[in-house]
């Protein structure tokens, strides 16, 4: 129709930005030429010439070449002209001015990125994340050391993820470090060449890539819908991405759904209309479908999606003809769609003309930051010069790395080294630390008497690279947790993290069990005032329990804390104001005990640092004010076997609603609780908190949902009525070294399992009302140390040397605070 002549001319003449394609190969490639028409392979070759797609494509290629309409005639023309000639012919006819190439496909005799610049003014690179990871693993670790997850933080910047092919789009945005590390080990055990199929590892890589993309404002392309032959189409529906799209950490990370998400085009259109970060690309669907299929697919994309979020690509690969066909059919389809929209009154001619520019060029130009001037095009935002990118440790300007450890008194300490030195030397060899550092108390930075540790001797702090991360509140720095080694590869007997590993290994080896933990962090926010010329620290406010006013007042701090923890992949389940003056609580997600301990250390660091940033002091001291509520660090404990919670009674007839394994383990913890307190309540001030009628647990007992009992059984949401999914230890506070505390709990639990211990009857009342039925827990640190000295189980599990150091530190605490009555007030600067 004459009135659409201008629209048709615009569609046919616009210079195209091909936002996703693959390398062209030599003509003698082992890939069948037929692949440029259809995805046929193997036996499919016998019937492919009879498909509508093939017949149409062969006719159009023959017309371009001026040859007979037969496959032999087209093949003869290609062979006679050569790959350079037909590439120039096809790309010129396609009027493509920019190509972004995903070179992650392993095509036989493919040409590199530079070769393609002979035919297109602008060529950029798209980095295929999983293929890059596979290549790096195949190359071997630098220096021959074992691979760790951290190796990948320096390579994953790009725009492509192929999760749809390997593990589906239902991506776990909170995959734990331990799960990812296990996935990496599974991949490596499968041998070489590496093929990454483990979902945990794929999801971890994807989350790393998202973080980098967000830092550098790079879009991320995701294959959705149909594509390679090994995808499971059931898992390729883009609606599976909703949990990712609703994750606040990545709300500003732009996501491009490739392949028009066919056959889920309407679902993709819905996502683009609802989520501002979602964009659509209709490559591959055009030209692989029939004309009607292509037309309906693009129309469905535009039903809800804004035109400004729909883009073109050929998804061309291997053969120049695939680029030409993609561009030719895209022009035809877009013209037909826009013409119908004008006829239906949905668009005006001028609006359609703008849509042509947007869909074929402008949307991609803006999204991928492509400059119009091809000659001066800067590729820094769309490609990298080397697979092992030199720019990335998530942020380009990191200058310093903090190496953290927790001593026997539960204090977080750190050494700081320049980033270059860290990577060149410290990462492998660690930094030196005086042995005396594990003998220090909360009062004196020197070795306590009786620890058998002195100023003589040095150990190495070896970074655990799986824990290294950007510091959210100081983005020019990173932090990493360290293990204590006598020399690299040889653990020191006093290392708290190693103590937890040893105990966990026994639990795994003997019973095939793993202990899980989830911490609640209570802390008080203090503000500084000057009274008679002296600084005093007083509570931030005096609002009551779960006060909205308290939350509003502290919101800037709490919001930044939660955002920082989320950036560290630490799950926050709940935040609220607690009952004490200036007191708040942040509950963390449930995970394996080693990761839970790591998360607790980083959480304490985060809360204190963010509070300082806002001019406040956050303290985890158990009893900041003797006349107010204390602060605990309650921990919830469960057991899993092969990933299944076995604390719950699955079909068993049990007395207390928990499994027999759960009861035995918990009974062991109850039996050893007086000596466990040496680890979980490690300073004299801890016992000012452990008082009756304060919900802290002052008596040696347990109860069902009894918050006055030190051990409380609990049921997670969704569990059957009466079922016990975990138990809570309330006699646990913020001065605790979590590795030592969790190791002591595992040791006690193993003793219960070995002895097939059983629990006494639960206390269903306030224990203080039934004192004749229950014993009092130690009223002082001295009493708990006395209990520990009689506990052979703890000695065997924790180790004689480490236990001697712990008892020496505890006795130093007892002596100092008994001789200096007000010294406990200074603990706010230590914990």
Short mmCIF file of N, CA and C in Angstrom, two decimals, residues 496-588:
data_model
loop_
_atom_site.label_atom_id
_atom_site.label_comp_id
_atom_site.label_asym_id
_atom_site.label_seq_id
_atom_site.Cartn_x
_atom_site.Cartn_y
_atom_site.Cartn_z
N UNK A 496 41.03 -22.00 65.39
CA UNK A 496 39.60 -22.24 65.67
C UNK A 496 38.83 -22.80 64.48
N UNK A 497 39.10 -22.32 63.29
CA UNK A 497 38.38 -22.82 62.12
C UNK A 497 38.71 -24.29 61.87
N UNK A 498 39.95 -24.65 62.13
CA UNK A 498 40.35 -26.05 61.97
C UNK A 498 39.68 -26.93 63.02
N UNK A 499 39.51 -26.40 64.23
CA UNK A 499 38.82 -27.16 65.29
C UNK A 499 37.41 -27.50 64.86
N UNK A 500 36.72 -26.54 64.25
CA UNK A 500 35.36 -26.81 63.77
C UNK A 500 35.38 -27.82 62.64
N UNK A 501 36.36 -27.73 61.75
CA UNK A 501 36.44 -28.69 60.66
C UNK A 501 36.68 -30.11 61.20
N UNK A 502 37.55 -30.22 62.20
CA UNK A 502 37.84 -31.55 62.76
C UNK A 502 36.58 -32.17 63.35
N UNK A 503 35.85 -31.40 64.13
CA UNK A 503 34.64 -31.91 64.75
C UNK A 503 33.60 -32.27 63.69
N UNK A 504 33.46 -31.41 62.68
CA UNK A 504 32.50 -31.66 61.61
C UNK A 504 32.85 -32.93 60.84
N UNK A 505 34.14 -33.18 60.67
CA UNK A 505 34.58 -34.37 59.93
C UNK A 505 34.22 -35.64 60.69
N UNK A 506 34.38 -35.62 62.01
CA UNK A 506 34.01 -36.80 62.81
C UNK A 506 32.51 -37.05 62.69
N UNK A 507 31.72 -36.00 62.78
CA UNK A 507 30.27 -36.14 62.66
C UNK A 507 29.90 -36.72 61.29
N UNK A 508 30.60 -36.29 60.26
CA UNK A 508 30.34 -36.78 58.91
C UNK A 508 30.81 -38.23 58.75
N UNK A 509 32.03 -38.51 59.20
CA UNK A 509 32.62 -39.84 59.00
C UNK A 509 31.89 -40.92 59.80
N UNK A 510 31.51 -40.60 61.02
CA UNK A 510 30.89 -41.61 61.89
C UNK A 510 29.39 -41.76 61.64
N UNK A 511 28.72 -40.66 61.36
CA UNK A 511 27.26 -40.70 61.32
C UNK A 511 26.67 -40.19 60.00
N UNK A 512 27.51 -39.80 59.08
CA UNK A 512 27.06 -39.23 57.80
C UNK A 512 26.12 -38.06 58.02
N UNK A 513 26.45 -37.23 59.00
CA UNK A 513 25.62 -36.08 59.35
C UNK A 513 26.39 -34.78 59.21
N UNK A 514 25.64 -33.72 58.99
CA UNK A 514 26.21 -32.37 58.93
C UNK A 514 25.36 -31.47 59.82
N UNK A 515 26.02 -30.64 60.62
CA UNK A 515 25.29 -29.73 61.49
C UNK A 515 25.06 -28.41 60.78
N UNK A 516 23.86 -27.91 60.87
CA UNK A 516 23.49 -26.62 60.30
C UNK A 516 23.22 -25.64 61.42
N UNK A 517 23.41 -24.35 61.11
CA UNK A 517 23.23 -23.34 62.15
C UNK A 517 22.68 -22.06 61.55
N UNK A 518 21.92 -21.35 62.35
CA UNK A 518 21.41 -20.03 61.97
C UNK A 518 21.44 -19.12 63.19
N UNK A 519 22.05 -17.95 63.06
CA UNK A 519 22.29 -17.07 64.21
C UNK A 519 21.32 -15.89 64.24
N UNK A 520 20.96 -15.51 65.46
CA UNK A 520 20.25 -14.27 65.71
C UNK A 520 21.24 -13.32 66.39
N UNK A 521 21.37 -12.14 65.86
CA UNK A 521 22.35 -11.18 66.38
C UNK A 521 21.64 -10.04 67.10
N UNK A 522 21.78 -10.00 68.41
CA UNK A 522 21.27 -8.87 69.20
C UNK A 522 22.42 -7.92 69.49
N UNK A 523 22.16 -6.64 69.34
CA UNK A 523 23.20 -5.64 69.58
C UNK A 523 22.54 -4.34 70.02
N UNK A 524 23.33 -3.47 70.61
CA UNK A 524 22.83 -2.18 71.07
C UNK A 524 23.56 -1.07 70.33
N UNK A 525 22.80 -0.11 69.85
CA UNK A 525 23.36 1.08 69.22
C UNK A 525 23.53 2.15 70.27
N UNK A 526 24.76 2.66 70.39
CA UNK A 526 25.08 3.67 71.39
C UNK A 526 25.48 4.97 70.71
N UNK A 527 25.14 6.08 71.35
CA UNK A 527 25.56 7.39 70.87
C UNK A 527 26.42 8.06 71.93
N UNK A 528 27.32 8.91 71.48
CA UNK A 528 28.27 9.56 72.38
C UNK A 528 27.71 10.90 72.87
N UNK A 529 27.86 11.12 74.18
CA UNK A 529 27.52 12.43 74.76
C UNK A 529 28.66 12.86 75.67
N UNK A 530 28.75 14.13 75.93
CA UNK A 530 29.78 14.66 76.82
C UNK A 530 29.10 15.10 78.13
N UNK A 531 29.55 14.51 79.21
CA UNK A 531 29.03 14.84 80.54
C UNK A 531 30.19 15.29 81.41
N UNK A 532 30.13 16.53 81.81
CA UNK A 532 31.18 17.12 82.64
C UNK A 532 32.55 16.92 82.01
N UNK A 533 32.60 17.16 80.70
CA UNK A 533 33.87 17.08 79.98
C UNK A 533 34.34 15.68 79.65
N UNK A 534 33.55 14.66 79.97
CA UNK A 534 33.95 13.29 79.69
C UNK A 534 32.95 12.64 78.73
N UNK A 535 33.50 11.80 77.83
CA UNK A 535 32.65 11.11 76.88
C UNK A 535 31.92 9.94 77.55
N UNK A 536 30.65 9.84 77.28
CA UNK A 536 29.87 8.71 77.74
C UNK A 536 29.07 8.16 76.56
N UNK A 537 28.84 6.83 76.61
CA UNK A 537 28.06 6.19 75.56
C UNK A 537 26.73 5.74 76.14
N UNK A 538 25.64 6.21 75.53
CA UNK A 538 24.32 5.87 76.02
C UNK A 538 23.51 5.27 74.88
N UNK A 539 22.45 4.52 75.20
CA UNK A 539 21.65 3.89 74.14
C UNK A 539 21.07 4.90 73.15
N UNK A 540 20.98 4.46 71.94
CA UNK A 540 20.48 5.26 70.82
C UNK A 540 19.05 5.76 71.08
N UNK A 541 18.22 4.90 71.69
CA UNK A 541 16.85 5.30 72.02
C UNK A 541 16.36 4.45 73.18
N UNK A 542 15.11 4.65 73.56
CA UNK A 542 14.53 3.87 74.66
C UNK A 542 13.17 3.32 74.26
N UNK A 543 13.00 3.04 72.96
CA UNK A 543 11.73 2.53 72.45
C UNK A 543 11.54 1.07 72.86
N UNK A 544 10.29 0.60 72.94
CA UNK A 544 10.01 -0.77 73.37
C UNK A 544 10.24 -1.81 72.28
N UNK A 545 10.02 -3.07 72.65
CA UNK A 545 10.19 -4.23 71.78
C UNK A 545 9.36 -4.09 70.50
N UNK A 546 10.00 -4.35 69.37
CA UNK A 546 9.37 -4.31 68.04
C UNK A 546 8.72 -2.97 67.74
N UNK A 547 9.29 -1.92 68.26
CA UNK A 547 8.75 -0.58 68.04
C UNK A 547 8.99 -0.12 66.61
N UNK A 548 7.94 0.38 65.96
CA UNK A 548 8.11 0.95 64.63
C UNK A 548 8.88 2.27 64.70
N UNK A 549 8.70 2.99 65.82
CA UNK A 549 9.44 4.25 65.98
C UNK A 549 10.94 3.99 66.04
N UNK A 550 11.33 2.93 66.76
CA UNK A 550 12.75 2.59 66.84
C UNK A 550 13.29 2.20 65.47
N UNK A 551 12.50 1.42 64.74
CA UNK A 551 12.94 1.00 63.41
C UNK A 551 13.07 2.20 62.48
N UNK A 552 12.10 3.11 62.53
CA UNK A 552 12.17 4.31 61.70
C UNK A 552 13.43 5.13 62.01
N UNK A 553 13.71 5.27 63.32
CA UNK A 553 14.87 6.08 63.71
C UNK A 553 16.18 5.47 63.24
N UNK A 554 16.24 4.13 63.28
CA UNK A 554 17.48 3.44 62.91
C UNK A 554 17.49 2.97 61.47
N UNK A 555 16.44 3.29 60.72
CA UNK A 555 16.31 2.74 59.37
C UNK A 555 17.53 3.01 58.48
N UNK A 556 18.09 4.23 58.45
CA UNK A 556 19.26 4.45 57.58
C UNK A 556 20.39 3.48 57.87
N UNK A 557 20.59 3.15 59.14
CA UNK A 557 21.65 2.22 59.53
C UNK A 557 21.26 0.80 59.16
N UNK A 558 20.05 0.39 59.56
CA UNK A 558 19.62 -0.99 59.33
C UNK A 558 19.51 -1.28 57.83
N UNK A 559 19.04 -0.31 57.07
CA UNK A 559 18.94 -0.50 55.62
C UNK A 559 20.32 -0.75 55.01
N UNK A 560 21.29 0.04 55.42
CA UNK A 560 22.64 -0.13 54.88
C UNK A 560 23.26 -1.44 55.33
N UNK A 561 22.98 -1.84 56.58
CA UNK A 561 23.49 -3.12 57.08
C UNK A 561 22.93 -4.27 56.25
N UNK A 562 21.61 -4.28 56.05
CA UNK A 562 20.98 -5.36 55.30
C UNK A 562 21.48 -5.38 53.86
N UNK A 563 21.58 -4.22 53.24
CA UNK A 563 22.08 -4.16 51.86
C UNK A 563 23.52 -4.67 51.78
N UNK A 564 24.33 -4.32 52.76
CA UNK A 564 25.73 -4.78 52.78
C UNK A 564 25.80 -6.29 52.95
N UNK A 565 24.98 -6.84 53.84
CA UNK A 565 24.99 -8.28 54.05
C UNK A 565 24.52 -9.01 52.79
N UNK A 566 23.51 -8.47 52.14
CA UNK A 566 23.04 -9.10 50.91
C UNK A 566 24.12 -9.09 49.84
N UNK A 567 24.90 -8.01 49.78
CA UNK A 567 25.98 -7.96 48.80
C UNK A 567 27.06 -8.98 49.11
N UNK A 568 27.12 -9.43 50.37
CA UNK A 568 28.07 -10.46 50.78
C UNK A 568 27.46 -11.86 50.68
N UNK A 569 26.27 -11.95 50.08
CA UNK A 569 25.54 -13.22 49.96
C UNK A 569 25.19 -13.82 51.31
N UNK A 570 24.97 -12.97 52.30
CA UNK A 570 24.51 -13.41 53.62
C UNK A 570 23.01 -13.13 53.70
N UNK A 571 22.26 -14.19 53.92
CA UNK A 571 20.81 -14.07 53.92
C UNK A 571 20.32 -13.47 55.24
N UNK A 572 19.55 -12.41 55.14
CA UNK A 572 18.91 -11.80 56.31
C UNK A 572 17.45 -12.21 56.31
N UNK A 573 17.01 -12.84 57.40
CA UNK A 573 15.64 -13.32 57.47
C UNK A 573 14.71 -12.34 58.17
N UNK A 574 15.25 -11.57 59.13
CA UNK A 574 14.36 -10.71 59.90
C UNK A 574 15.16 -9.63 60.62
N UNK A 575 14.55 -8.46 60.78
CA UNK A 575 15.15 -7.35 61.51
C UNK A 575 14.06 -6.73 62.39
N UNK A 576 14.37 -6.44 63.64
CA UNK A 576 13.40 -5.74 64.48
C UNK A 576 14.08 -5.10 65.68
N UNK A 577 13.36 -4.18 66.30
CA UNK A 577 13.84 -3.58 67.55
C UNK A 577 13.61 -4.57 68.68
N UNK A 578 14.62 -4.73 69.55
CA UNK A 578 14.49 -5.64 70.69
C UNK A 578 14.06 -4.86 71.94
N UNK A 579 13.95 -5.59 73.06
CA UNK A 579 13.35 -5.01 74.26
C UNK A 579 14.26 -4.05 75.01
N UNK A 580 15.58 -4.17 74.84
CA UNK A 580 16.49 -3.30 75.57
C UNK A 580 16.57 -1.91 74.96
N UNK A 581 17.05 -0.98 75.73
CA UNK A 581 17.24 0.37 75.21
C UNK A 581 18.27 0.36 74.09
N UNK A 582 17.89 0.92 72.93
CA UNK A 582 18.80 0.97 71.78
C UNK A 582 19.13 -0.37 71.18
N UNK A 583 18.33 -1.40 71.50
CA UNK A 583 18.67 -2.78 71.10
C UNK A 583 17.91 -3.21 69.85
N UNK A 584 18.62 -3.92 68.96
CA UNK A 584 18.03 -4.44 67.73
C UNK A 584 18.49 -5.87 67.51
N UNK A 585 17.76 -6.56 66.64
CA UNK A 585 18.14 -7.94 66.32
C UNK A 585 18.08 -8.14 64.81
N UNK A 586 19.09 -8.85 64.28
CA UNK A 586 19.12 -9.25 62.87
C UNK A 586 19.31 -10.77 62.83
N UNK A 587 18.32 -11.46 62.29
CA UNK A 587 18.39 -12.93 62.18
C UNK A 587 18.91 -13.31 60.81
N UNK A 588 19.88 -14.22 60.81
CA UNK A 588 20.52 -14.65 59.56
C UNK A 588 19.93 -15.96 59.06
#
